[in-house]
Coordinates of C-alpha atoms in Angstrom, one line a residue:
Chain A
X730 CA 97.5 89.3 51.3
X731 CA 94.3 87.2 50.6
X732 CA 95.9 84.3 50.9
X733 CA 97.6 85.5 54.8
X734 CA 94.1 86.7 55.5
X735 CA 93.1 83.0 54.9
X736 CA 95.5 81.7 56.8
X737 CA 94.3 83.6 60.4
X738 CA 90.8 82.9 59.8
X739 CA 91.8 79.4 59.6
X740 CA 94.0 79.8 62.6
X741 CA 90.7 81.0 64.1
X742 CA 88.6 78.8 64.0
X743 CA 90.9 76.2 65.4
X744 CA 91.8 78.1 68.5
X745 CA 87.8 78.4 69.1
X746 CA 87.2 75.0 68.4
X747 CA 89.9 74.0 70.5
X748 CA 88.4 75.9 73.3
X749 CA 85.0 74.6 72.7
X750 CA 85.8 70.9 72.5
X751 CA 88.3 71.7 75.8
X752 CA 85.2 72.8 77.5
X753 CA 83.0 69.6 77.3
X754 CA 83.6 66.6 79.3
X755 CA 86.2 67.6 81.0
X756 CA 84.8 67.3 84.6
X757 CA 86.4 64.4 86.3
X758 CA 84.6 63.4 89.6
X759 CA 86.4 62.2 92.4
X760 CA 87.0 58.1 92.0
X761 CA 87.9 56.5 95.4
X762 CA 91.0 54.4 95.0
X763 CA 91.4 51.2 96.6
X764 CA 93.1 53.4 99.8
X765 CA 89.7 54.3 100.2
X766 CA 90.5 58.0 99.9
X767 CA 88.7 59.9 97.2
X768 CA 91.0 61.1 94.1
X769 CA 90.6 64.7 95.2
X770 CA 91.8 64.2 98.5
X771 CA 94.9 61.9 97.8
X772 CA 96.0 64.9 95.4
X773 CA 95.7 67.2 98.0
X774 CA 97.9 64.4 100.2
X775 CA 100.6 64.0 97.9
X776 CA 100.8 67.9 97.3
X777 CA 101.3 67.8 101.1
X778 CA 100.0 71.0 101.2
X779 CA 96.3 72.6 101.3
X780 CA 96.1 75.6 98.3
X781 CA 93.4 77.9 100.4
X782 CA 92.3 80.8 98.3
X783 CA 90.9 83.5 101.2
X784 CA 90.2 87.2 101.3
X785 CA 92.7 89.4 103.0
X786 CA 90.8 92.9 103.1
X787 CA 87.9 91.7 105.2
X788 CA 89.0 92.2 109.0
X789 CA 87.7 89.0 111.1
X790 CA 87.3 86.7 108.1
X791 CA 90.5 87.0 106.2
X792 CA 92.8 90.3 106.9
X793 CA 96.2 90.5 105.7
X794 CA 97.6 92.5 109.0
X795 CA 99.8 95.2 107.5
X796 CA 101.9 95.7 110.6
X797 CA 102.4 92.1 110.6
X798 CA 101.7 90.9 106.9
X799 CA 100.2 87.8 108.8
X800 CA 97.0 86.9 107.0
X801 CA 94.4 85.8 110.1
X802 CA 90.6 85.9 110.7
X803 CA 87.9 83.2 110.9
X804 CA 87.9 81.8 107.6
X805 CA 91.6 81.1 108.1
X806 CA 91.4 79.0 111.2
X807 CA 88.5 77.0 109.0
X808 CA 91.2 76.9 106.6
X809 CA 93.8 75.4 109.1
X810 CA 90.9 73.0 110.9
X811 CA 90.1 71.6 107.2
X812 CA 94.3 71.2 106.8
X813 CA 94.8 69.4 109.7
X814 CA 92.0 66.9 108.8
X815 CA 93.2 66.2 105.9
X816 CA 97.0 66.1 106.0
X817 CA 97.5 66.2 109.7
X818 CA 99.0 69.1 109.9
X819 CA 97.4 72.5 110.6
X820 CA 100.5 75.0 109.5
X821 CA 100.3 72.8 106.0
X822 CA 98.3 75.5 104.2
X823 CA 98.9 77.7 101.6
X824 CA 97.2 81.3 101.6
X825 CA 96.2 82.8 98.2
X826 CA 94.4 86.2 98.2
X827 CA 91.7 86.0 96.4
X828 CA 88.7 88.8 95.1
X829 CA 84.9 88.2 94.2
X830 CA 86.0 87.9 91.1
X831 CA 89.5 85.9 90.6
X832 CA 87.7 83.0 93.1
X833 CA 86.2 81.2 90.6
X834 CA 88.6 81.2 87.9
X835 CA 91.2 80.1 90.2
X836 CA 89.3 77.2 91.2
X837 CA 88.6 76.4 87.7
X838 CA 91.9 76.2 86.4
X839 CA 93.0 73.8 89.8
X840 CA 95.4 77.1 91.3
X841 CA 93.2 76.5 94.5
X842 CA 92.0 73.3 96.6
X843 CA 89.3 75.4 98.2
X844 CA 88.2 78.4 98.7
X845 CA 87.2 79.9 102.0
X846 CA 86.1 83.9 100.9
X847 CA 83.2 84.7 102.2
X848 CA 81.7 83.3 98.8
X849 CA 77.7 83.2 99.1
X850 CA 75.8 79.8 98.3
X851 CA 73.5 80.8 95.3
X852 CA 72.1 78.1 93.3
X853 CA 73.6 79.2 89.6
X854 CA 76.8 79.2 91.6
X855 CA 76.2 75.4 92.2
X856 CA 76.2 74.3 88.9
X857 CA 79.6 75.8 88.5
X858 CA 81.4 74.7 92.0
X859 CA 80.8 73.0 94.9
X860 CA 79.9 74.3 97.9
X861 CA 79.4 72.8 101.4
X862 CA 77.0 73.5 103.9
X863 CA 76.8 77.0 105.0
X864 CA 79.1 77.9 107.5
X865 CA 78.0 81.7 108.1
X866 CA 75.0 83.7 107.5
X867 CA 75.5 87.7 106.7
X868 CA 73.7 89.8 105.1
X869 CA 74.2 92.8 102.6
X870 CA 74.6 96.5 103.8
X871 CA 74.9 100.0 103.1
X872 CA 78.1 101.9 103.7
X873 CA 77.3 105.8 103.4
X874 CA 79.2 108.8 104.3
X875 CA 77.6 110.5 107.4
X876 CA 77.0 113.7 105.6
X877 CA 75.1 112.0 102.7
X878 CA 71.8 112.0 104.0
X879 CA 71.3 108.5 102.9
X880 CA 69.0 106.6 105.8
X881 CA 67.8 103.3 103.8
X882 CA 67.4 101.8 100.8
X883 CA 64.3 103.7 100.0
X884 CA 67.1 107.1 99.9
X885 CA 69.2 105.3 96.9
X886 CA 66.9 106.7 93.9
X887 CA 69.2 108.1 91.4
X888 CA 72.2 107.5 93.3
X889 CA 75.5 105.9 92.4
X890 CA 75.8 102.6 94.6
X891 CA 78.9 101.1 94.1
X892 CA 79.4 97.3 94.0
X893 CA 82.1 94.4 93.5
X894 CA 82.6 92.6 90.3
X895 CA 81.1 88.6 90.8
X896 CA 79.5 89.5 94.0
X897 CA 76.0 89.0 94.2
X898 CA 75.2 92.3 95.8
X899 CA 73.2 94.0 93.0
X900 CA 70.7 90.9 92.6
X901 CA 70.4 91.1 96.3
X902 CA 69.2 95.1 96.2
X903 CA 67.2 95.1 93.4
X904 CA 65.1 91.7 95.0
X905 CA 65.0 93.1 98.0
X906 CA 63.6 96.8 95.8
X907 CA 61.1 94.7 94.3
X908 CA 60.0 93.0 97.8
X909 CA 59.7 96.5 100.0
X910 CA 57.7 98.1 96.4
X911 CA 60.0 100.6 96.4
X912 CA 60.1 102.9 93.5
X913 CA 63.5 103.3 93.3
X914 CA 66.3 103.1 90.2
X915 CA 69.8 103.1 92.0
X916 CA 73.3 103.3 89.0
X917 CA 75.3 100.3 90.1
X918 CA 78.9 101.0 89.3
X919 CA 81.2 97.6 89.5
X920 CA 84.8 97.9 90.2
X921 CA 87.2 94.8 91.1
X922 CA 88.3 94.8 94.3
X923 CA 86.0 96.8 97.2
X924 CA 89.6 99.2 98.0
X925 CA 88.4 100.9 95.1
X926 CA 85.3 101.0 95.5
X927 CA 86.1 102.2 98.6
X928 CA 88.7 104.8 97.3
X929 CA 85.6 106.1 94.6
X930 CA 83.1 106.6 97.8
X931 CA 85.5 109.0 99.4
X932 CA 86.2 110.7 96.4
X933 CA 82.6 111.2 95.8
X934 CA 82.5 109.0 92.5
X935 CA 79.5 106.6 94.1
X936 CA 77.2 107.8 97.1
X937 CA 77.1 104.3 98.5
X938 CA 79.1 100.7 98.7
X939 CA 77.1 98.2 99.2
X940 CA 78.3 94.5 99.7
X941 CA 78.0 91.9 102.8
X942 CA 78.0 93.5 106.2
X943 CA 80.8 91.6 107.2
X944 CA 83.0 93.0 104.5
X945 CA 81.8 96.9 105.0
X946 CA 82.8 97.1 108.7
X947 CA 86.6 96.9 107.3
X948 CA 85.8 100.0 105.6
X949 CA 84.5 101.9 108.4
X950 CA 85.8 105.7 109.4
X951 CA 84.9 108.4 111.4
X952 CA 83.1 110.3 108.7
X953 CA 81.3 107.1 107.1
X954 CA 78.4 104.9 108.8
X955 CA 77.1 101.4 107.6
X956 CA 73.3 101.8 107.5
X957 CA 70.8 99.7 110.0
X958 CA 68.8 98.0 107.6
X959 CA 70.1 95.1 106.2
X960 CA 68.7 92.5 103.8
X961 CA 69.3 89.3 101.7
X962 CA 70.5 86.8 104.1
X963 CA 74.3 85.3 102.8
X964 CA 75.5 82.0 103.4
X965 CA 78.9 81.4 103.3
X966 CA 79.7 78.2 102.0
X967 CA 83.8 76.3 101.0
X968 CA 84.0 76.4 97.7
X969 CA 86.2 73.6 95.2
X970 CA 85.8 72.6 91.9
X971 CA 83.2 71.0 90.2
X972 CA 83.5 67.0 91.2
X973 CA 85.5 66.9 94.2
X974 CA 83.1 65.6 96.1
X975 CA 85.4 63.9 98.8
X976 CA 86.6 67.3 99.4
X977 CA 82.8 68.5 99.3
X978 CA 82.2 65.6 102.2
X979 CA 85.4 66.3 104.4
X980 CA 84.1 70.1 104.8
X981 CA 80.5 68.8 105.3
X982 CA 82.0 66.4 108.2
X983 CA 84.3 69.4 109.9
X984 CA 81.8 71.9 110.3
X985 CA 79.5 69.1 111.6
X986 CA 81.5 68.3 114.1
X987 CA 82.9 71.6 114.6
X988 CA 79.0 72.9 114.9
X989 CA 78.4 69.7 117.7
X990 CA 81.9 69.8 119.6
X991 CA 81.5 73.7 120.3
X992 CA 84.3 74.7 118.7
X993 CA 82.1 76.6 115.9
X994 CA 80.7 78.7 118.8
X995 CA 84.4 79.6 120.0
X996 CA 86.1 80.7 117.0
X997 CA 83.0 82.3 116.1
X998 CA 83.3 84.4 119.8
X999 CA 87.0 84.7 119.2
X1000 CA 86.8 86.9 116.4
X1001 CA 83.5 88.7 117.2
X1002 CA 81.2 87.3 114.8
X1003 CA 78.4 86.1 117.1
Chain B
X20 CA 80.3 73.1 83.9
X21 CA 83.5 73.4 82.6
X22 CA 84.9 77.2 81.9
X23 CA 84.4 76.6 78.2
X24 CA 81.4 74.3 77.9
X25 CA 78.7 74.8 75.4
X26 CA 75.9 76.2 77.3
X27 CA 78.5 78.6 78.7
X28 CA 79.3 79.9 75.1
X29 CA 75.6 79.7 74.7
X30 CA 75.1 82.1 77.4
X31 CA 78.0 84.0 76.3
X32 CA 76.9 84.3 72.4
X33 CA 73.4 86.0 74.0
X34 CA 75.5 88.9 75.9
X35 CA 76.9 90.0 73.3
X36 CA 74.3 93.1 72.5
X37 CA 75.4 94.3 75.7
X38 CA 79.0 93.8 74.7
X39 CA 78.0 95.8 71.7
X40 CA 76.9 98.8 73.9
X41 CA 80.1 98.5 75.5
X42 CA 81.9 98.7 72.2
X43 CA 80.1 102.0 71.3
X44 CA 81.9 103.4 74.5
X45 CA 85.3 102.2 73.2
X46 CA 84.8 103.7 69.7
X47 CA 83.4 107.2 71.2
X48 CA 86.5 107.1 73.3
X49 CA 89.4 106.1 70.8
X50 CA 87.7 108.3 68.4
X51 CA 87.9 111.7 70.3
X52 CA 90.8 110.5 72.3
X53 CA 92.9 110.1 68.8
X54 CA 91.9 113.5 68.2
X55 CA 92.9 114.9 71.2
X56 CA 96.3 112.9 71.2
X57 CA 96.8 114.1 67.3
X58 CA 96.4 117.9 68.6
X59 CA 98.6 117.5 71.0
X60 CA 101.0 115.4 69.5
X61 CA 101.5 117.8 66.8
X62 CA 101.5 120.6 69.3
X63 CA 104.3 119.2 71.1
X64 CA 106.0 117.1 68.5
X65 CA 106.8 121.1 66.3
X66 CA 107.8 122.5 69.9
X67 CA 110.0 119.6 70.2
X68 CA 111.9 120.0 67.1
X69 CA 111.8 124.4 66.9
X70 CA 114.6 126.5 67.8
X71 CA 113.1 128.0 70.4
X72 CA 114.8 126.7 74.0
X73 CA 111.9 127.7 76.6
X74 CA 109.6 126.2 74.0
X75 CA 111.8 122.9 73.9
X76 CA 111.7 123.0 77.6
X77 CA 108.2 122.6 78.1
X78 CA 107.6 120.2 75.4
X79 CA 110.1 117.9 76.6
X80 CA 108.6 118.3 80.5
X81 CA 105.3 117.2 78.6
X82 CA 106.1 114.6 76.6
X83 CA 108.9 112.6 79.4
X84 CA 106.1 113.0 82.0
X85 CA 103.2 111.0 80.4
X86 CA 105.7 108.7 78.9
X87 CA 107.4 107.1 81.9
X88 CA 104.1 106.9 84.4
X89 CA 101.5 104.5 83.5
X90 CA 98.3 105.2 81.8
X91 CA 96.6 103.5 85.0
X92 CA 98.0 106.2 87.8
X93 CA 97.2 109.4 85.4
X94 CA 93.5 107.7 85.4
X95 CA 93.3 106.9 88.8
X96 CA 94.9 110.3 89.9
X97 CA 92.0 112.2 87.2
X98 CA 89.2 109.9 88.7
X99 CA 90.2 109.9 92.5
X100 CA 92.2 112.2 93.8
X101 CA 90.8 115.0 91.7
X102 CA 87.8 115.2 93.6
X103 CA 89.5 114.9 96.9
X104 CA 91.7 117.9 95.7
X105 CA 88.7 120.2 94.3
X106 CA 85.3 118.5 95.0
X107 CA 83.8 120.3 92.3
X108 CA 86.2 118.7 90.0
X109 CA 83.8 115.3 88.9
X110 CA 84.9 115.2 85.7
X111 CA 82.3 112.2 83.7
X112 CA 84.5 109.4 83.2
X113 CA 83.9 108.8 79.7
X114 CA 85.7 112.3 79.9
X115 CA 88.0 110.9 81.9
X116 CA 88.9 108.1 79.5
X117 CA 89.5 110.4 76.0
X118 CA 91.8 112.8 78.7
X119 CA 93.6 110.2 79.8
X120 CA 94.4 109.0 76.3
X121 CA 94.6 111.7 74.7
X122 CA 97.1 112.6 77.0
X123 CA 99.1 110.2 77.1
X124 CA 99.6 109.0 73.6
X125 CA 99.6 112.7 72.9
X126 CA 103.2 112.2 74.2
X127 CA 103.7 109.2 71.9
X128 CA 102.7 111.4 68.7
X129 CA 104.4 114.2 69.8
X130 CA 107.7 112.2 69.8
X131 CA 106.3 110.3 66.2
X132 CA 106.2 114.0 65.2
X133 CA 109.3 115.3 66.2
X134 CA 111.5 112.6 64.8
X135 CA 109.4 113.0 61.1
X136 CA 110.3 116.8 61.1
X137 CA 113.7 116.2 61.9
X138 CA 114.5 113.3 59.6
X139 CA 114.0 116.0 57.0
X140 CA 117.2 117.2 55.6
X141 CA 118.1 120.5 57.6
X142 CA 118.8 122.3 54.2
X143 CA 114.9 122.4 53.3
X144 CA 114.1 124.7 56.3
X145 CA 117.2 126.5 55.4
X146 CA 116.0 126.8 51.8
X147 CA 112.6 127.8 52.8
X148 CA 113.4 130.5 55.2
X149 CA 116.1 132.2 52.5
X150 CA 112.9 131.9 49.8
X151 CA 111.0 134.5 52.7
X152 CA 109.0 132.3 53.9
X153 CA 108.3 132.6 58.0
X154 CA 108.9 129.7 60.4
X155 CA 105.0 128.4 60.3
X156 CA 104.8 129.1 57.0
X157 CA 108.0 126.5 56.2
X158 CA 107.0 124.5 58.4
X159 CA 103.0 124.3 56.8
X160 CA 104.2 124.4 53.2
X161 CA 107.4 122.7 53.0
X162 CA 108.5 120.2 55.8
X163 CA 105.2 118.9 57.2
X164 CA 104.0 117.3 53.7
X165 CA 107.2 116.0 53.5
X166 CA 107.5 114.3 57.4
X167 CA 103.9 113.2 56.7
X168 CA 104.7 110.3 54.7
X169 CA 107.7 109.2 57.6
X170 CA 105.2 109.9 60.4
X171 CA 102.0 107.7 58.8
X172 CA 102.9 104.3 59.7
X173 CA 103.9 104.9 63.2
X174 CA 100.9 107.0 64.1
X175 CA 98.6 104.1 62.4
X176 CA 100.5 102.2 65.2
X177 CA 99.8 104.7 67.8
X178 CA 96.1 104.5 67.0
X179 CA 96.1 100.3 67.9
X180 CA 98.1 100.9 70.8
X181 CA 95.5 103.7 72.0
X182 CA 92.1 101.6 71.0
X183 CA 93.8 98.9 73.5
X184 CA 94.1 101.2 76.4
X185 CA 90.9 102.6 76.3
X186 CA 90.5 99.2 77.9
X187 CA 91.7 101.3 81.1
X188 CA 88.4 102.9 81.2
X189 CA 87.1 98.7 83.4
X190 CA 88.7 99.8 85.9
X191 CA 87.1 102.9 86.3
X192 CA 83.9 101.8 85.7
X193 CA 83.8 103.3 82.8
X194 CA 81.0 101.5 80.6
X195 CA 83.6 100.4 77.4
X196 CA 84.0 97.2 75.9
X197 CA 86.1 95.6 78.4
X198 CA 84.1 96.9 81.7
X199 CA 80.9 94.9 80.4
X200 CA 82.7 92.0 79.2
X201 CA 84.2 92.1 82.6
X202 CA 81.1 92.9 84.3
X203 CA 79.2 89.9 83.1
X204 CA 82.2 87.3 83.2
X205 CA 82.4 88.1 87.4
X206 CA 78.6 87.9 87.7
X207 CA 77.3 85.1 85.6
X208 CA 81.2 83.2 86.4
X209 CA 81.1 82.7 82.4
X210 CA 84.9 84.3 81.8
X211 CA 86.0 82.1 79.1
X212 CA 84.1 82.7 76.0
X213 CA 83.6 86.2 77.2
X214 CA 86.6 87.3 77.4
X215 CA 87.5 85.4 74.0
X216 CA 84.8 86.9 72.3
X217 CA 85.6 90.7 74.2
X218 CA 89.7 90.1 72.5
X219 CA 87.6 89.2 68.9
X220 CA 85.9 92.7 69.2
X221 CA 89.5 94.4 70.2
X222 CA 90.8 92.8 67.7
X223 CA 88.3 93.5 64.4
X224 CA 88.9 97.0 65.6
X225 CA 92.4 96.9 65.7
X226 CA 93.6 94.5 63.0
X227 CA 92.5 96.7 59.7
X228 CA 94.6 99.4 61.0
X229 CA 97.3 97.4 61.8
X230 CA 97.1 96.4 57.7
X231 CA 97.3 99.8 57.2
X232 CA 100.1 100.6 59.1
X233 CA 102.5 97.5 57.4
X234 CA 100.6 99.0 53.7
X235 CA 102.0 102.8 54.9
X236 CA 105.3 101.1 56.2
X237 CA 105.9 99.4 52.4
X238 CA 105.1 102.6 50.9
X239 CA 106.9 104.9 52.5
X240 CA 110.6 102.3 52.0
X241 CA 109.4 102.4 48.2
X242 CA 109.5 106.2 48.3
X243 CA 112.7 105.2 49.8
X244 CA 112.4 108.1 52.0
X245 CA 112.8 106.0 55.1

């Protein structure tokens, strides 16, 4: 018995060792070969395919369509736009639903290229990923139900508000708590994806879901309203991993030139978001 | 910043009060959950195994019900559509979390039950009820002490199985172990030692008893009463 006992706490230690010694150094940046593409790019080439990791329960953005299981919105015609750039070919993309909180990992363990989920530029979040320039600004709301009496932030004292897991919503209340002086001590209650979030606000479980405005107005009913005020400006950047700076650039360029051309302005008016 | 660097297991290492709280919640909840699940497991599990049809009936309903839907729907069902149902009905989730154990390895137990009483030889009840003693009373003085020693290990092994589940209790929001593990690996993006170190805490609580159960297991084959 001792001696087994032995045994696993030897077995132990190796597996965390293992882990540690896995995390350090192993953060390749993109070299340019002598084709002159960058590493991370010419992986992506000989894939022959662009791994896209987008949301698909924000209408406008990225919506799965249930009628049509078609997954459209503006993030995915980014997503195409950024494909055909790099591989010629806008259809060459492959869709992965993601949530606030699988986006990361997935990037991380190199399941995704990039990541185009309405995921908010935040400067911890930069030392983890990269992150091009902003593409969208939103800001974070308040979803109530009509009969809750809840008119603002200032109502939320006490009250269960409701927010996703890795989102950055809760920092973003409680700064904006501290900026208005409010006296106020809201519960936040995290769940993983905002459906059940949603599901625990019509049940009664939370008084309020908060998250980006964007996001809420797929939740909207007849008996729920997203409140006026909104706060904490959000900009949406294309995420990839850590070092892939050519694919860092080749976003940079696109929405550059997207931004000049005008074609920014018309997806942006084609799916309402102006 | 790699998933695993150091400054990540730094940052991880300095969570772990919190993690702690979290634990508290598991432990509150396995604890009164096991209780709940050994009441009704023994409840069940004597139904099960008596003579008495309508009794059987209902036992069975019971115990084939919580064992072929997941743990995950009864939850979700007590935490959702309860309320929708009866708005008055907001049970606390922590609630929520010993019910929804409790009930469902309940089931488990009950079956751990029924097949200790019935692995005892039918002549013992036999004996017992020509000696004048009633049902309950055999049943107390006679077969149970016996089934005991069958019934141990796999209820030791029920208890592991139910400390794991409480991890249902992230999904609900539900404060435990695994919520604020979870919790802090989506916010601060720090999943890998977190979660590493959240499986060390499962696992210190459910090792010792696993121990026990193998120790129970060898003792009972020794008694060679398996």
């Amino acid at each position: 018995m001792k001696k087994k006992m032995l045994v696993l706490v030897i077995a132990f230690a190796l597996v965390l060792s293992v882990t540690a010694l896995v995390g350090c150094g192993t953060e390749e940046a993109a070299t340019t070969g002598s084709t002159g593409v960058s590493s991370d790019i010419q992986k992506i080439k000989d894939a022959g395919v662009l791994k896209v990791g987008v949301k698909v329960d924000v209408p406008n953005f990225g919506y799965k369509d249930p009628k049509t299981n078609k997954i459209d919105g503006f993030e995915i015609d980014l997503a195409r736009q950024l494909a055909k750039r790099i591989l010629g070919d806008e259809s060459k993309i492959q869709l992965e639903p993601v949530t606030a909180k699988t986006r990361g990992p997935l990037l991380d363990n190199g399941q995704l290229d990039v990541v185009i989920a309405t995921f908010t530029i935040k400067p911890d979040r930069l030392l983890q990923w990269n992150f091009s320039d902003g593409y969208y600004t939103d800001e974070v709301g308040i979803l109530v139900k009509k009969n809750s009496g809840i008119a603002g932030l200032k109502d939320l004292n006490g009250k269960k508000v409701g927010v996703a897991q890795g989102a950055t919503t809760k920092d973003a209340i409680e700064a904006e708590i501290a900026t208005q002086k409010l006296s106020i001590k809201p519960n936040y209650l995290e769940f993983a994806s905002y459906p059940e979030i949603n599901a625990a606000l019509e049940s009664g479980r939370i008084d309020a879901f908060s998250v980006d405005k964007s996001i809420l107005t797929g939740y909207l009913s007849s008996d729920k309203v997203i409140l006026a005020e909104g706060f904490a400006p959000q900009e949406y950047g294309i995420a990839t991993k850590k070092g892939n700076d050519g694919i860092t650039e080749e976003c940079n360029t696109m929405l550059k030139e997207m931004t000049a051309n005008g074609e920014m302005a018309t997806l942006l008016k084609k799916w309402n978001l102006n | 910043m790699g998933p695993f660097s150091l400054q990540k297991w730094q940052a991880s290492l300095s969570n772990v009060p919190m993690l702690i709280e979290g634990l508290g919640v598991t432990l509150i909840v396995s604890v009164t959950g096991l209780a709940l699940a050994m009441i009704i497991g023994v409840v069940f599990g004597v139904l099960s195994s008596s003579h008495w049809k309508v009794a059987r009936f209902f036992a069975r309903i019971y115990v084939e019900f919580f064992q072929n839907t997941p743990l995950l729907i009864q939850v979700f069902l007590l935490y959702n559509a309860l309320p929708l149902i009866a708005p008055k009905a907001v049970i606390p989730v922590t609630v929520i979390g010993i019910m929804g154990v409790g009930f469902y390895h309940g089931a488990y137990i009950a079956e751990v039950v029924r097949a200790g009483i019935q692995s005892i030889h039918h002549g013992q009840i036999e004996a017992a009820l020509s000696q004048g003693f009633s049902y309950i009373q055999a049943m107390r003085h006679v077969i149970i002490p016996q089934a005991l020693r069958v019934v141990l290990p796999p209820l030791t092994n029920q208890a592991v199985v139910l400390i794991k589940n409480t991890s249902i209790l992230a999904v609900i929001a539900g404060g435990d172990l695994m919520y604020r593990g979870d919790s802090y690996a989506g916010n601060a993006g720090n999943y890998g030692p977190t979660y590493i170190v959240v499986g060390l805490l499962y696992f210190a609580l459910c090792f010792p008893l696993a121990v026990l159960t193998k120790k129970l297991e060898d003792r009972a084959e020794v008694h060679g009463n398996a």
